[in-house]
PDB file of C-alpha atoms in Angstrom:
ATOM      1  CA  ASN A1422      81.146 104.979  91.732  1.00  0.00           C
ATOM      2  CA  ALA A1423      82.604 101.587  92.940  1.00  0.00           C
ATOM      3  CA  GLY A1424      85.442 103.561  94.883  1.00  0.00           C
ATOM      4  CA  VAL A1425      88.056 100.306  95.494  1.00  0.00           C
ATOM      5  CA  THR A1426      87.192  97.136  93.836  1.00  0.00           C
ATOM      6  CA  GLN A1427      89.093  93.636  94.730  1.00  0.00           C
ATOM      7  CA  THR A1428      88.585  90.765  92.638  1.00  0.00           C
ATOM      8  CA  PRO A1429      88.477  87.736  93.289  1.00  0.00           C
ATOM      9  CA  LYS A1430      86.462  88.063  96.679  1.00  0.00           C
ATOM     10  CA  PHE A1431      87.722  84.314  97.560  1.00  0.00           C
ATOM     11  CA  GLN A1432      90.357  82.109  96.203  1.00  0.00           C
ATOM     12  CA  VAL A1433      91.668  78.667  96.988  1.00  0.00           C
ATOM     13  CA  LEU A1434      95.069  77.704  95.683  1.00  0.00           C
ATOM     14  CA  LYS A1435      97.575  74.983  96.036  1.00  0.00           C
ATOM     15  CA  THR A1436     101.067  75.339  97.384  1.00  0.00           C
ATOM     16  CA  GLY A1437     103.111  76.621  94.737  1.00  0.00           C
ATOM     17  CA  GLN A1438     100.578  77.388  92.418  1.00  0.00           C
ATOM     18  CA  SER A1439     100.783  81.664  91.269  1.00  0.00           C
ATOM     19  CA  MET A1440      97.925  83.828  91.158  1.00  0.00           C
ATOM     20  CA  THR A1441      97.282  87.930  91.020  1.00  0.00           C
ATOM     21  CA  LEU A1442      95.082  89.720  93.166  1.00  0.00           C
ATOM     22  CA  GLN A1443      93.260  92.570  91.209  1.00  0.00           C
ATOM     23  CA  CYS A1444      92.563  96.029  92.583  1.00  0.00           C
ATOM     24  CA  ALA A1445      91.146  98.675  90.713  1.00  0.00           C
ATOM     25  CA  GLN A1446      90.297 102.189  92.003  1.00  0.00           C
ATOM     26  CA  ASP A1447      88.064 104.831  90.363  1.00  0.00           C
ATOM     27  CA  MET A1448      88.904 107.774  92.905  1.00  0.00           C
ATOM     28  CA  ASN A1449      91.720 108.805  90.656  1.00  0.00           C
ATOM     29  CA  HIS A1450      94.092 109.093  93.954  1.00  0.00           C
ATOM     30  CA  GLU A1451      98.030 108.702  93.348  1.00  0.00           C
ATOM     31  CA  TYR A1452      98.643 106.614  96.413  1.00  0.00           C
ATOM     32  CA  MET A1453      97.740 102.886  96.630  1.00  0.00           C
ATOM     33  CA  SER A1454      98.831 100.061  98.808  1.00  0.00           C
ATOM     34  CA  TRP A1455      98.065  96.070  99.952  1.00  0.00           C
ATOM     35  CA  TYR A1456      97.606  94.613 103.429  1.00  0.00           C
ATOM     36  CA  ARG A1457      97.160  91.502 104.723  1.00  0.00           C
ATOM     37  CA  GLN A1458      95.192  90.884 107.613  1.00  0.00           C
ATOM     38  CA  ASP A1459      95.850  87.843 109.780  1.00  0.00           C
ATOM     39  CA  PRO A1460      93.891  86.517 113.012  1.00  0.00           C
ATOM     40  CA  GLY A1461      95.548  88.489 116.290  1.00  0.00           C
ATOM     41  CA  MET A1462      97.676  90.418 114.015  1.00  0.00           C
ATOM     42  CA  GLY A1463      95.834  93.282 112.507  1.00  0.00           C
ATOM     43  CA  LEU A1464      96.530  94.798 109.228  1.00  0.00           C
ATOM     44  CA  ARG A1465     100.213  94.524 108.027  1.00  0.00           C
ATOM     45  CA  LEU A1466     101.425  96.872 105.244  1.00  0.00           C
ATOM     46  CA  ILE A1467     103.080  94.686 102.154  1.00  0.00           C
ATOM     47  CA  HIS A1468     103.462  97.030  99.588  1.00  0.00           C
ATOM     48  CA  TYR A1469     102.548 100.626  98.002  1.00  0.00           C
ATOM     49  CA  SER A1470     102.531 102.750  95.552  1.00  0.00           C
ATOM     50  CA  VAL A1471     102.730 106.613  95.350  1.00  0.00           C
ATOM     51  CA  GLY A1472     102.005 106.795  91.911  1.00  0.00           C
ATOM     52  CA  ALA A1473     102.293 105.145  88.400  1.00  0.00           C
ATOM     53  CA  GLY A1474     105.664 103.421  88.030  1.00  0.00           C
ATOM     54  CA  ILE A1475     106.441 103.943  91.546  1.00  0.00           C
ATOM     55  CA  THR A1476     106.088 100.915  94.090  1.00  0.00           C
ATOM     56  CA  ASP A1477     107.717 100.282  97.542  1.00  0.00           C
ATOM     57  CA  GLN A1478     108.330  97.429 100.216  1.00  0.00           C
ATOM     58  CA  GLY A1479     105.854  97.596 103.410  1.00  0.00           C
ATOM     59  CA  GLU A1480     106.331  95.816 106.430  1.00  0.00           C
ATOM     60  CA  VAL A1481     105.716  92.179 105.093  1.00  0.00           C
ATOM     61  CA  PRO A1482     106.967  92.405 101.468  1.00  0.00           C
ATOM     62  CA  ASN A1483     108.377  88.917 100.941  1.00  0.00           C
ATOM     63  CA  GLY A1484     106.541  86.269  98.760  1.00  0.00           C
ATOM     64  CA  TYR A1485     104.824  89.405  97.102  1.00  0.00           C
ATOM     65  CA  ASN A1486     105.146  91.465  93.767  1.00  0.00           C
ATOM     66  CA  VAL A1487     103.628  94.369  92.703  1.00  0.00           C
ATOM     67  CA  SER A1488     103.711  96.901  89.947  1.00  0.00           C
ATOM     68  CA  ARG A1489     101.626 100.100  88.960  1.00  0.00           C
ATOM     69  CA  SER A1490     101.211 100.659  85.439  1.00  0.00           C
ATOM     70  CA  THR A1491      97.971 103.020  85.853  1.00  0.00           C
ATOM     71  CA  THR A1492      96.822 104.985  88.373  1.00  0.00           C
ATOM     72  CA  GLU A1493      93.544 102.884  88.601  1.00  0.00           C
ATOM     73  CA  ASP A1494      95.005  99.424  89.099  1.00  0.00           C
ATOM     74  CA  PHE A1495      97.598  98.206  91.349  1.00  0.00           C
ATOM     75  CA  PRO A1496      98.020  94.151  91.364  1.00  0.00           C
ATOM     76  CA  LEU A1497      99.463  92.084  93.704  1.00  0.00           C
ATOM     77  CA  ARG A1498     101.262  88.692  92.739  1.00  0.00           C
ATOM     78  CA  LEU A1499     102.286  85.658  94.482  1.00  0.00           C
ATOM     79  CA  LEU A1500     104.448  83.913  92.207  1.00  0.00           C
ATOM     80  CA  SER A1501     104.857  80.557  94.287  1.00  0.00           C
ATOM     81  CA  ALA A1502     101.845  80.591  96.889  1.00  0.00           C
ATOM     82  CA  ALA A1503     102.772  79.074 100.472  1.00  0.00           C
ATOM     83  CA  PRO A1504     100.025  78.196 103.135  1.00  0.00           C
ATOM     84  CA  SER A1505     101.946  80.906 105.548  1.00  0.00           C
ATOM     85  CA  GLN A1506      99.824  83.347 102.628  1.00  0.00           C
ATOM     86  CA  THR A1507      96.675  82.297 103.825  1.00  0.00           C
ATOM     87  CA  SER A1508      94.945  85.490 104.616  1.00  0.00           C
ATOM     88  CA  VAL A1509      92.603  88.281 103.949  1.00  0.00           C
ATOM     89  CA  TYR A1510      93.948  90.693 101.484  1.00  0.00           C
ATOM     90  CA  PHE A1511      92.942  94.299 101.443  1.00  0.00           C
ATOM     91  CA  CYS A1512      93.641  97.025  98.705  1.00  0.00           C
ATOM     92  CA  ALA A1513      93.614 100.303  99.822  1.00  0.00           C
ATOM     93  CA  THR A1514      93.402 104.141  98.065  1.00  0.00           C
ATOM     94  CA  TYR A1515      94.217 107.636  98.973  1.00  0.00           C
ATOM     95  CA  PRO A1516      94.592 110.926  97.543  1.00  0.00           C
ATOM     96  CA  GLY A1517      97.919 111.887  99.348  1.00  0.00           C
ATOM     97  CA  GLN A1518     100.450 111.465 102.063  1.00  0.00           C
ATOM     98  CA  GLY A1519      98.806 111.280 105.564  1.00  0.00           C
ATOM     99  CA  GLN A1520      95.462 111.080 104.335  1.00  0.00           C
ATOM    100  CA  PRO A1521      93.147 108.215 105.201  1.00  0.00           C
ATOM    101  CA  GLN A1522      92.908 105.374 103.098  1.00  0.00           C
ATOM    102  CA  HIS A1523      89.817 104.093 101.445  1.00  0.00           C
ATOM    103  CA  PHE A1524      89.834 100.126 101.646  1.00  0.00           C
ATOM    104  CA  GLY A1525      87.814  97.577  99.222  1.00  0.00           C
ATOM    105  CA  ASP A1526      86.383  94.786 100.681  1.00  0.00           C
ATOM    106  CA  GLY A1527      88.814  92.323 100.656  1.00  0.00           C
ATOM    107  CA  THR A1528      89.877  88.946  99.079  1.00  0.00           C
ATOM    108  CA  ARG A1529      89.848  85.795 101.325  1.00  0.00           C
ATOM    109  CA  LEU A1530      92.900  83.568 100.192  1.00  0.00           C
ATOM    110  CA  SER A1531      93.341  80.138 101.396  1.00  0.00           C
ATOM    111  CA  ILE A1532      96.607  78.056 100.450  1.00  0.00           C
ATOM    112  CA  LEU A1533      96.617  74.191 100.739  1.00  0.00           C
TER     113      LEU A1533
ATOM    114  CA  ASP B 923     107.493  93.810 118.129  1.00  0.00           C
ATOM    115  CA  GLN B 924     104.113  95.334 118.315  1.00  0.00           C
ATOM    116  CA  GLN B 925     104.463  99.174 118.169  1.00  0.00           C
ATOM    117  CA  VAL B 926     100.909  99.553 118.182  1.00  0.00           C
ATOM    118  CA  LYS B 927      98.802  97.539 120.887  1.00  0.00           C
ATOM    119  CA  GLN B 928      95.195  97.138 121.626  1.00  0.00           C
ATOM    120  CA  ASN B 929      95.028  95.055 124.678  1.00  0.00           C
ATOM    121  CA  SER B 930      91.204  94.584 125.090  1.00  0.00           C
ATOM    122  CA  PRO B 931      90.178  91.850 122.163  1.00  0.00           C
ATOM    123  CA  SER B 932      86.313  92.706 122.783  1.00  0.00           C
ATOM    124  CA  LEU B 933      84.191  95.198 124.505  1.00  0.00           C
ATOM    125  CA  SER B 934      80.599  94.634 125.212  1.00  0.00           C
ATOM    126  CA  VAL B 935      78.505  98.124 126.199  1.00  0.00           C
ATOM    127  CA  GLN B 936      74.788  98.731 126.624  1.00  0.00           C
ATOM    128  CA  GLU B 937      73.046 101.039 123.824  1.00  0.00           C
ATOM    129  CA  GLY B 938      73.033 104.408 125.107  1.00  0.00           C
ATOM    130  CA  ARG B 939      76.108 104.349 127.113  1.00  0.00           C
ATOM    131  CA  ILE B 940      79.580 105.215 126.176  1.00  0.00           C
ATOM    132  CA  SER B 941      82.140 102.894 124.655  1.00  0.00           C
ATOM    133  CA  ILE B 942      85.672 103.589 125.486  1.00  0.00           C
ATOM    134  CA  LEU B 943      88.393 101.630 123.185  1.00  0.00           C
ATOM    135  CA  ASN B 944      91.910 102.030 124.106  1.00  0.00           C
ATOM    136  CA  CYS B 945      94.846 101.949 122.142  1.00  0.00           C
ATOM    137  CA  ASP B 946      98.950 102.290 123.430  1.00  0.00           C
ATOM    138  CA  TYR B 947     101.823 102.745 121.299  1.00  0.00           C
ATOM    139  CA  THR B 948     105.677 102.295 121.930  1.00  0.00           C
ATOM    140  CA  ASN B 949     107.151 104.685 118.954  1.00  0.00           C
ATOM    141  CA  SER B 950     107.109 108.311 120.236  1.00  0.00           C
ATOM    142  CA  MET B 951     108.036 109.496 116.566  1.00  0.00           C
ATOM    143  CA  PHE B 952     104.357 108.614 115.480  1.00  0.00           C
ATOM    144  CA  ASP B 953     103.049 111.824 114.113  1.00  0.00           C
ATOM    145  CA  TYR B 954      99.321 110.931 113.221  1.00  0.00           C
ATOM    146  CA  PHE B 955      97.066 108.470 114.581  1.00  0.00           C
ATOM    147  CA  LEU B 956      93.674 107.114 112.948  1.00  0.00           C
ATOM    148  CA  TRP B 957      90.599 104.768 113.985  1.00  0.00           C
ATOM    149  CA  TYR B 958      88.957 102.843 111.329  1.00  0.00           C
ATOM    150  CA  LYS B 959      86.002 100.472 111.759  1.00  0.00           C
ATOM    151  CA  LYS B 960      85.305  96.922 110.295  1.00  0.00           C
ATOM    152  CA  TYR B 961      82.068  95.201 109.812  1.00  0.00           C
ATOM    153  CA  PRO B 962      82.569  91.453 108.740  1.00  0.00           C
ATOM    154  CA  ALA B 963      83.035  90.860 104.910  1.00  0.00           C
ATOM    155  CA  GLU B 964      83.894  94.448 104.751  1.00  0.00           C
ATOM    156  CA  GLY B 965      86.954  96.613 104.102  1.00  0.00           C
ATOM    157  CA  PRO B 966      87.967  98.885 106.984  1.00  0.00           C
ATOM    158  CA  THR B 967      86.352 102.266 106.745  1.00  0.00           C
ATOM    159  CA  PHE B 968      87.984 105.714 108.400  1.00  0.00           C
ATOM    160  CA  LEU B 969      85.930 106.915 111.028  1.00  0.00           C
ATOM    161  CA  ILE B 970      88.397 109.736 112.947  1.00  0.00           C
ATOM    162  CA  SER B 971      92.110 111.061 113.095  1.00  0.00           C
ATOM    163  CA  ILE B 972      94.350 113.031 115.433  1.00  0.00           C
ATOM    164  CA  SER B 973      97.699 114.641 114.711  1.00  0.00           C
ATOM    165  CA  SER B 974     100.039 114.254 117.564  1.00  0.00           C
ATOM    166  CA  ILE B 975     100.282 118.283 117.632  1.00  0.00           C
ATOM    167  CA  LYS B 976      96.472 117.861 119.449  1.00  0.00           C
ATOM    168  CA  ASP B 977      95.151 116.128 122.482  1.00  0.00           C
ATOM    169  CA  LYS B 978      91.503 115.971 121.063  1.00  0.00           C
ATOM    170  CA  ASN B 979      89.564 115.588 118.183  1.00  0.00           C
ATOM    171  CA  GLU B 980      85.789 115.336 118.154  1.00  0.00           C
ATOM    172  CA  ASP B 981      83.504 114.588 115.301  1.00  0.00           C
ATOM    173  CA  GLY B 982      79.560 114.080 116.280  1.00  0.00           C
ATOM    174  CA  ARG B 983      79.732 111.136 118.662  1.00  0.00           C
ATOM    175  CA  PHE B 984      83.189 110.350 118.077  1.00  0.00           C
ATOM    176  CA  THR B 985      85.913 111.746 120.131  1.00  0.00           C
ATOM    177  CA  VAL B 986      89.530 110.391 120.019  1.00  0.00           C
ATOM    178  CA  PHE B 987      91.786 111.627 122.951  1.00  0.00           C
ATOM    179  CA  LEU B 988      95.575 111.460 122.794  1.00  0.00           C
ATOM    180  CA  ASN B 989      98.140 111.240 125.974  1.00  0.00           C
ATOM    181  CA  LYS B 990     101.356 111.669 124.400  1.00  0.00           C
ATOM    182  CA  SER B 991     103.316 111.427 127.880  1.00  0.00           C
ATOM    183  CA  ALA B 992     101.711 107.797 128.333  1.00  0.00           C
ATOM    184  CA  LYS B 993     101.488 107.064 124.430  1.00  0.00           C
ATOM    185  CA  HIS B 994      98.174 106.288 124.917  1.00  0.00           C
ATOM    186  CA  LEU B 995      94.944 106.908 122.634  1.00  0.00           C
ATOM    187  CA  SER B 996      91.758 106.219 123.044  1.00  0.00           C
ATOM    188  CA  LEU B 997      88.208 106.507 121.237  1.00  0.00           C
ATOM    189  CA  HIS B 998      84.991 107.298 122.806  1.00  0.00           C
ATOM    190  CA  ILE B 999      81.527 106.553 121.391  1.00  0.00           C
ATOM    191  CA  VAL B1000      78.461 108.485 123.322  1.00  0.00           C
ATOM    192  CA  PRO B1001      76.075 107.492 122.954  1.00  0.00           C
ATOM    193  CA  SER B1002      76.704 104.113 121.675  1.00  0.00           C
ATOM    194  CA  GLN B1003      74.184 102.501 119.087  1.00  0.00           C
ATOM    195  CA  PRO B1004      73.763  98.909 117.756  1.00  0.00           C
ATOM    196  CA  GLY B1005      75.010  99.905 114.391  1.00  0.00           C
ATOM    197  CA  ASP B1006      78.556 100.665 116.276  1.00  0.00           C
ATOM    198  CA  SER B1007      78.868  97.017 116.878  1.00  0.00           C
ATOM    199  CA  ALA B1008      82.067  96.160 114.704  1.00  0.00           C
ATOM    200  CA  VAL B1009      86.019  95.702 115.344  1.00  0.00           C
ATOM    201  CA  TYR B1010      87.748  98.810 115.992  1.00  0.00           C
ATOM    202  CA  PHE B1011      91.293  99.528 114.595  1.00  0.00           C
ATOM    203  CA  CYS B1012      93.878 102.078 116.251  1.00  0.00           C
ATOM    204  CA  ALA B1013      96.574 102.832 113.604  1.00  0.00           C
ATOM    205  CA  ALA B1014      99.743 105.422 113.548  1.00  0.00           C
ATOM    206  CA  ARG B1015     102.233 106.513 111.446  1.00  0.00           C
ATOM    207  CA  HIS B1016     105.410 108.469 111.455  1.00  0.00           C
ATOM    208  CA  ASN B1017     106.561 110.857 108.327  1.00  0.00           C
ATOM    209  CA  THR B1018     105.587 108.294 105.878  1.00  0.00           C
ATOM    210  CA  ASP B1019     102.637 106.402 104.388  1.00  0.00           C
ATOM    211  CA  LYS B1020     103.382 103.307 106.274  1.00  0.00           C
ATOM    212  CA  LEU B1021     100.393 102.679 108.544  1.00  0.00           C
ATOM    213  CA  ILE B1022     101.016 100.213 111.626  1.00  0.00           C
ATOM    214  CA  PHE B1023      97.676  98.915 113.130  1.00  0.00           C
ATOM    215  CA  GLY B1024      96.719  97.406 116.045  1.00  0.00           C
ATOM    216  CA  THR B1025      95.206  94.265 116.388  1.00  0.00           C
ATOM    217  CA  GLY B1026      91.640  95.386 116.692  1.00  0.00           C
ATOM    218  CA  THR B1027      88.731  95.313 119.515  1.00  0.00           C
ATOM    219  CA  ARG B1028      85.733  93.978 118.830  1.00  0.00           C
ATOM    220  CA  LEU B1029      83.018  96.432 120.111  1.00  0.00           C
ATOM    221  CA  GLN B1030      79.151  94.744 120.968  1.00  0.00           C
ATOM    222  CA  VAL B1031      76.776  97.244 121.817  1.00  0.00           C
ATOM    223  CA  PHE B1032      73.567  95.462 123.259  1.00  0.00           C
ATOM    224  CA  PRO B1033      69.802  97.017 123.599  1.00  0.00           C
TER     225      PRO B1033
END
């Protein structure tokens, strides 16, 4: 039982490149979310989804796109990477509103 | 505007003693509070939570206290163990799935 799997674990991009961060869960949870963690800032919500086909914006959505075509997968897309998007990205899943979230181990992204 | 604040970036405690981690918030509409623990190179893991209708919740060595009038919550770990050394985040939400996290406190438990 892998829980929440994030790939890749590390990535270096050049400014302007695009990339997709993958998140897959095998917990059959309806709810999924993406956070970024920056030094001194804690975790901030980027986008979240309450089920397949439904997504909504979080606290810092600009520069990121998401889609949810299946219950298992919730990819995060950077269309044109910027140095300000250098961060550690965490995906989380949870069974219902208000339930504690289960996090993946993160993707460390550097944009030069 | 930081709605959830953890003003102590680090805390050092001797093994066996009590660790007290503090968290303050500004939004009186928050209805649920959680504590997460994070080891290096891993994602946060859920530790304990408390609803705004309660003032205390206990789970083994971990107890969370909520003081709504002071907009303050604290996590007590008794007794502290070396394996408790990690970064602790408090988080809050109000009627949605949008969690607001604090900046974290790094706890070090030494022998």
